CSV table of N, CA, C and O in Angstrom, one decimal:
chain,number,residue,atom,x,y,z
A,1,MET,N,88.7,51.0,18.1
A,1,MET,CA,89.9,50.8,16.6
A,1,MET,C,89.3,51.0,15.0
A,1,MET,O,88.7,50.2,15.4
A,2,PRO,N,90.4,51.7,14.8
A,2,PRO,CA,89.9,52.1,13.5
A,2,PRO,C,90.5,50.9,12.9
A,2,PRO,O,91.1,50.1,13.3
A,3,PRO,N,89.6,50.3,11.1
A,3,PRO,CA,90.3,49.3,10.4
A,3,PRO,C,91.4,49.5,9.9
A,3,PRO,O,92.7,50.8,9.7
A,4,ASN,N,92.3,48.1,10.2
A,4,ASN,CA,93.1,47.9,9.9
A,4,ASN,C,94.2,48.5,7.9
A,4,ASN,O,92.6,48.2,7.0
A,5,LEU,N,94.7,49.4,7.7
A,5,LEU,CA,94.3,50.2,6.5
A,5,LEU,C,96.1,49.5,5.5
A,5,LEU,O,95.7,50.1,4.5
A,6,THR,N,97.0,48.7,6.6
A,6,THR,CA,98.0,48.1,5.5
A,6,THR,C,97.5,47.7,4.4
A,6,THR,O,96.8,46.8,3.9
A,7,GLY,N,98.4,48.4,3.5
A,7,GLY,CA,98.5,47.9,2.1
A,7,GLY,C,99.2,48.7,1.0
A,7,GLY,O,100.0,49.6,1.1
A,8,TYR,N,99.3,48.0,-0.1
A,8,TYR,CA,99.9,48.7,-1.1
A,8,TYR,C,98.6,49.7,-2.1
A,8,TYR,O,97.9,48.5,-2.6
A,9,TYR,N,98.5,50.3,-2.4
A,9,TYR,CA,97.3,51.5,-3.4
A,9,TYR,C,98.5,51.7,-4.7
A,9,TYR,O,98.8,52.5,-4.6
A,10,ARG,N,97.4,51.2,-5.7
A,10,ARG,CA,98.3,51.8,-6.9
A,10,ARG,C,97.0,52.6,-7.7
A,10,ARG,O,96.1,52.4,-7.7
A,11,PHE,N,97.9,53.4,-8.0
A,11,PHE,CA,96.9,54.6,-8.4
A,11,PHE,C,96.8,54.1,-10.1
A,11,PHE,O,97.2,53.7,-11.0
A,12,VAL,N,95.0,54.4,-10.0
A,12,VAL,CA,94.8,54.5,-10.9
A,12,VAL,C,94.2,55.2,-12.1
A,12,VAL,O,94.7,55.4,-13.2
A,13,SER,N,93.7,56.2,-11.9
A,13,SER,CA,93.4,56.9,-12.5
A,13,SER,C,92.5,58.4,-12.2
A,13,SER,O,92.4,58.4,-10.7
A,14,GLN,N,92.6,59.7,-13.1
A,14,GLN,CA,92.4,61.1,-12.2
A,14,GLN,C,91.6,61.5,-12.9
A,14,GLN,O,92.1,61.0,-14.8
A,15,GLU,N,90.3,62.2,-13.2
A,15,GLU,CA,89.6,62.8,-13.8
A,15,GLU,C,88.9,63.9,-13.5
A,15,GLU,O,88.7,64.6,-12.7
A,16,ASN,N,89.4,65.5,-14.6
A,16,ASN,CA,88.9,66.3,-13.6
A,16,ASN,C,89.9,66.7,-13.2
A,16,ASN,O,89.4,68.0,-12.9
A,17,MET,N,90.8,66.2,-13.0
A,17,MET,CA,92.2,67.1,-11.9
A,17,MET,C,92.6,68.6,-12.8
A,17,MET,O,92.4,69.3,-12.0
A,18,ASP,N,92.8,68.5,-14.0
A,18,ASP,CA,93.4,69.8,-14.3
A,18,ASP,C,92.4,70.7,-13.7
A,18,ASP,O,92.5,72.3,-13.3
A,19,ASN,N,91.2,70.7,-14.0
A,19,ASN,CA,90.0,71.7,-13.8
A,19,ASN,C,89.8,71.6,-12.5
A,19,ASN,O,89.2,72.7,-12.1
A,20,TYR,N,90.3,70.8,-12.0
A,20,TYR,CA,90.0,70.7,-9.7
A,20,TYR,C,91.3,71.4,-9.8
A,20,TYR,O,90.8,73.0,-8.8
A,21,LEU,N,91.6,71.6,-10.2
A,21,LEU,CA,93.6,72.4,-9.8
A,21,LEU,C,93.3,74.2,-10.4
A,21,LEU,O,93.9,75.2,-9.4
A,22,ARG,N,92.9,74.3,-11.5
A,22,ARG,CA,92.3,75.5,-12.2
A,22,ARG,C,91.6,76.2,-11.4
A,22,ARG,O,91.2,77.3,-10.7
A,23,ALA,N,90.5,75.7,-10.8
A,23,ALA,CA,89.5,76.0,-9.2
A,23,ALA,C,90.1,76.2,-8.4
A,23,ALA,O,89.7,77.5,-7.3
A,24,LEU,N,90.6,75.8,-7.8
A,24,LEU,CA,92.1,76.0,-6.9
A,24,LEU,C,92.9,77.2,-7.3
A,24,LEU,O,94.0,77.9,-6.5
A,25,ASP,N,93.1,78.0,-8.3
A,25,ASP,CA,93.7,79.1,-8.9
A,25,ASP,C,95.3,78.4,-8.9
A,25,ASP,O,96.4,79.2,-8.3
A,26,ILE,N,95.3,77.0,-8.5
A,26,ILE,CA,96.8,76.7,-8.9
A,26,ILE,C,97.4,77.1,-10.6
A,26,ILE,O,97.2,76.9,-11.4
A,27,ASN,N,98.9,77.3,-10.1
A,27,ASN,CA,99.5,78.0,-11.8
A,27,ASN,C,99.6,76.6,-12.4
A,27,ASN,O,99.7,75.5,-12.6
A,28,VAL,N,99.5,77.1,-13.7
A,28,VAL,CA,99.5,76.1,-15.0
A,28,VAL,C,100.8,74.7,-15.2
A,28,VAL,O,100.2,73.7,-15.0
A,29,VAL,N,101.9,75.8,-14.5
A,29,VAL,CA,102.8,74.9,-14.8
A,29,VAL,C,103.2,73.4,-13.8
A,29,VAL,O,102.9,72.3,-13.7
A,30,LEU,N,102.4,74.0,-12.2
A,30,LEU,CA,102.3,72.7,-11.5
A,30,LEU,C,100.9,72.1,-11.7
A,30,LEU,O,101.5,70.9,-11.6
A,31,ARG,N,99.8,72.4,-12.4
A,31,ARG,CA,99.0,72.1,-12.7
A,31,ARG,C,99.1,70.6,-13.9
A,31,ARG,O,98.7,69.4,-13.4
A,32,LYS,N,100.3,71.3,-14.6
A,32,LYS,CA,101.0,69.8,-15.5
A,32,LYS,C,101.7,68.8,-15.0
A,32,LYS,O,101.5,67.4,-15.6
A,33,LEU,N,102.2,69.3,-14.1
A,33,LEU,CA,103.1,68.5,-13.1
A,33,LEU,C,102.6,67.6,-12.3
A,33,LEU,O,102.4,66.5,-12.6
A,34,VAL,N,101.0,67.9,-12.0
A,34,VAL,CA,100.4,67.1,-11.0
A,34,VAL,C,99.8,66.8,-11.8
A,34,VAL,O,99.5,65.5,-11.4
A,35,CYS,N,99.3,66.2,-12.8
A,35,CYS,CA,98.3,65.6,-14.2
A,35,CYS,C,99.3,64.8,-14.3
A,35,CYS,O,99.1,63.8,-14.9
A,36,LEU,N,100.9,64.8,-14.3
A,36,LEU,CA,101.6,64.0,-15.0
A,36,LEU,C,102.3,62.7,-14.0
A,36,LEU,O,102.2,62.1,-14.2
A,37,LEU,N,102.0,63.3,-12.6
A,37,LEU,CA,102.3,62.2,-11.4
A,37,LEU,C,101.3,61.1,-11.7
A,37,LEU,O,100.1,61.2,-11.3
A,38,LYS,N,101.5,60.0,-11.6
A,38,LYS,CA,100.6,59.1,-10.9
A,38,LYS,C,101.5,58.0,-9.9
A,38,LYS,O,101.7,57.1,-9.2
A,39,PRO,N,100.4,58.7,-8.3
A,39,PRO,CA,101.4,58.5,-7.1
A,39,PRO,C,100.6,57.3,-6.2
A,39,PRO,O,99.3,57.3,-6.8
A,40,ASP,N,101.3,56.0,-5.7
A,40,ASP,CA,100.8,55.1,-5.2
A,40,ASP,C,101.2,55.5,-3.9
A,40,ASP,O,102.1,56.1,-3.2
A,41,LYS,N,100.4,54.5,-3.0
A,41,LYS,CA,100.2,54.8,-1.5
A,41,LYS,C,100.9,53.2,-1.1
A,41,LYS,O,100.2,52.4,-1.2
A,42,GLU,N,102.0,53.0,0.4
A,42,GLU,CA,101.7,52.5,0.8
A,42,GLU,C,101.5,52.5,2.6
A,42,GLU,O,102.3,53.6,2.7
A,43,ILE,N,100.5,52.0,2.8
A,43,ILE,CA,100.2,52.4,4.2
A,43,ILE,C,100.5,50.7,4.8
A,43,ILE,O,100.2,49.8,4.8
A,44,ILE,N,101.4,51.4,6.5
A,44,ILE,CA,101.6,50.4,7.5
A,44,ILE,C,100.9,51.0,8.2
A,44,ILE,O,101.2,52.1,9.0
A,45,HIS,N,100.0,50.3,8.9
A,45,HIS,CA,99.0,50.4,10.1
A,45,HIS,C,99.6,49.0,11.2
A,45,HIS,O,98.7,48.7,11.1
A,46,THR,N,99.8,50.0,11.9
A,46,THR,CA,100.4,49.0,13.9
A,46,THR,C,99.1,50.0,15.0
A,46,THR,O,99.9,50.5,15.1
A,47,GLY,N,98.2,49.0,15.2
A,47,GLY,CA,97.6,49.7,16.4
A,47,GLY,C,97.3,51.3,16.3
A,47,GLY,O,96.7,51.4,15.1
A,48,ASP,N,97.9,51.9,16.6
A,48,ASP,CA,97.7,53.3,16.3
A,48,ASP,C,98.7,54.1,16.0
A,48,ASP,O,98.4,55.5,15.9
A,49,HIS,N,99.6,53.9,15.2
A,49,HIS,CA,100.7,53.8,14.4
A,49,HIS,C,100.3,53.6,13.5
A,49,HIS,O,99.9,52.7,12.7
A,50,MET,N,100.4,54.5,12.2
A,50,MET,CA,100.6,54.7,10.7
A,50,MET,C,101.7,55.1,10.3
A,50,MET,O,102.3,56.2,10.9
A,51,VAL,N,102.0,54.4,9.4
A,51,VAL,CA,103.3,55.1,8.3
A,51,VAL,C,102.2,55.1,6.6
A,51,VAL,O,102.1,54.4,6.2
A,52,ILE,N,102.3,56.1,6.3
A,52,ILE,CA,102.0,56.5,5.1
A,52,ILE,C,103.0,57.1,3.9
A,52,ILE,O,103.8,58.5,4.6
A,53,ARG,N,103.2,56.2,2.9
A,53,ARG,CA,104.2,56.7,2.2
A,53,ARG,C,104.0,56.6,0.7
A,53,ARG,O,103.2,55.9,0.3
A,54,THR,N,104.1,58.0,0.3
A,54,THR,CA,103.6,58.0,-1.2
A,54,THR,C,104.8,58.0,-1.8
A,54,THR,O,105.4,59.1,-1.6
A,55,ILE,N,104.7,57.4,-3.2
A,55,ILE,CA,105.5,57.0,-4.1
A,55,ILE,C,105.5,57.9,-5.2
A,55,ILE,O,104.2,57.2,-5.9
A,56,THR,N,106.3,58.5,-5.8
A,56,THR,CA,106.1,59.1,-7.1
A,56,THR,C,107.2,59.1,-7.6
A,56,THR,O,108.5,58.6,-7.5
A,57,SER,N,107.1,59.1,-9.2
A,57,SER,CA,108.8,59.7,-9.9
A,57,SER,C,109.4,60.6,-9.7
A,57,SER,O,110.6,60.0,-9.9
A,58,LEU,N,108.7,61.0,-9.4
A,58,LEU,CA,109.7,62.2,-8.5
A,58,LEU,C,110.3,62.1,-6.9
A,58,LEU,O,111.3,62.5,-6.9
A,59,ARG,N,109.6,62.0,-6.8
A,59,ARG,CA,110.3,61.9,-4.8
A,59,ARG,C,108.6,61.2,-4.1
A,59,ARG,O,107.8,61.1,-4.5
A,60,ASP,N,109.3,60.5,-3.3
A,60,ASP,CA,108.4,59.7,-2.2
A,60,ASP,C,108.7,60.6,-1.0
A,60,ASP,O,109.5,61.3,-0.6
A,61,TYR,N,107.6,60.3,-0.4
A,61,TYR,CA,107.6,61.2,0.9
A,61,TYR,C,106.4,60.2,1.7
A,61,TYR,O,106.0,59.4,1.6
A,62,VAL,N,107.2,60.5,3.5
A,62,VAL,CA,106.6,59.7,4.3
A,62,VAL,C,106.0,60.3,5.2
A,62,VAL,O,106.3,61.4,5.6
A,63,MET,N,104.7,60.1,6.1
A,63,MET,CA,104.0,60.4,7.2
A,63,MET,C,104.2,59.6,8.2
A,63,MET,O,103.2,58.7,7.6
A,64,ASP,N,104.8,59.7,9.4
A,64,ASP,CA,104.1,58.8,10.1
A,64,ASP,C,104.0,59.3,11.5
A,64,ASP,O,104.5,60.6,12.1
A,65,PHE,N,103.3,58.5,12.0
A,65,PHE,CA,102.6,60.0,13.1
A,65,PHE,C,101.4,58.6,13.9
A,65,PHE,O,101.3,57.4,13.3
A,66,ASP,N,101.1,59.2,15.2
A,66,ASP,CA,100.1,58.3,15.9
A,66,ASP,C,99.0,58.7,15.8
A,66,ASP,O,98.2,60.2,15.5
A,67,LEU,N,97.8,58.1,15.6
A,67,LEU,CA,96.7,58.4,15.6
A,67,LEU,C,96.0,59.6,16.8
A,67,LEU,O,96.4,58.7,17.7
A,68,GLY,N,94.9,59.9,16.6
A,68,GLY,CA,94.5,61.0,17.7
A,68,GLY,C,95.4,61.9,18.6
A,68,GLY,O,95.1,62.6,19.6
A,69,VAL,N,97.1,61.6,17.6
A,69,VAL,CA,97.4,62.4,18.1
A,69,VAL,C,98.0,64.1,17.3
A,69,VAL,O,98.7,63.7,16.1
A,70,GLN,N,98.3,65.2,17.8
A,70,GLN,CA,98.4,66.3,16.8
A,70,GLN,C,100.0,66.3,16.3
A,70,GLN,O,100.6,65.8,17.2
A,71,PHE,N,100.0,66.4,14.4
A,71,PHE,CA,101.5,66.4,14.6
A,71,PHE,C,101.6,67.7,13.4
A,71,PHE,O,100.6,67.6,12.8
A,72,GLU,N,102.7,67.8,13.5
A,72,GLU,CA,103.0,69.2,12.5
A,72,GLU,C,103.8,68.1,11.0
A,72,GLU,O,105.2,67.3,11.1
A,73,GLU,N,102.9,67.9,9.9
A,73,GLU,CA,103.5,67.4,8.8
A,73,GLU,C,105.0,68.7,8.1
A,73,GLU,O,104.7,69.5,7.9
A,74,ASP,N,105.7,67.9,7.8
A,74,ASP,CA,107.0,68.7,7.0
A,74,ASP,C,107.0,68.1,6.0
A,74,ASP,O,107.1,67.5,4.7
A,75,LEU,N,106.6,69.7,4.6
A,75,LEU,CA,106.6,69.1,3.4
A,75,LEU,C,107.5,69.3,2.6
A,75,LEU,O,107.7,69.5,2.2
A,76,GLY,N,108.8,69.6,3.4
A,76,GLY,CA,110.0,70.5,2.6
A,76,GLY,C,110.6,68.9,2.4
A,76,GLY,O,111.6,69.3,1.8
């Protein structure tokens, strides 16, 4: 069984993110937006089930899945 990762994780810092995104050929507008966001993560880990919630000032995003089971991520 994997270690329990339940908790609230606060964003602390990012260094060289703009250069990293530039190397990935991300356009300048999206790069600037990503560099402004400070996402926090809330993880609820119960047995083999995980819920990972990404929290930003623009939008919250939730991934709900079972470990070891393939799933499709809905980025819409």
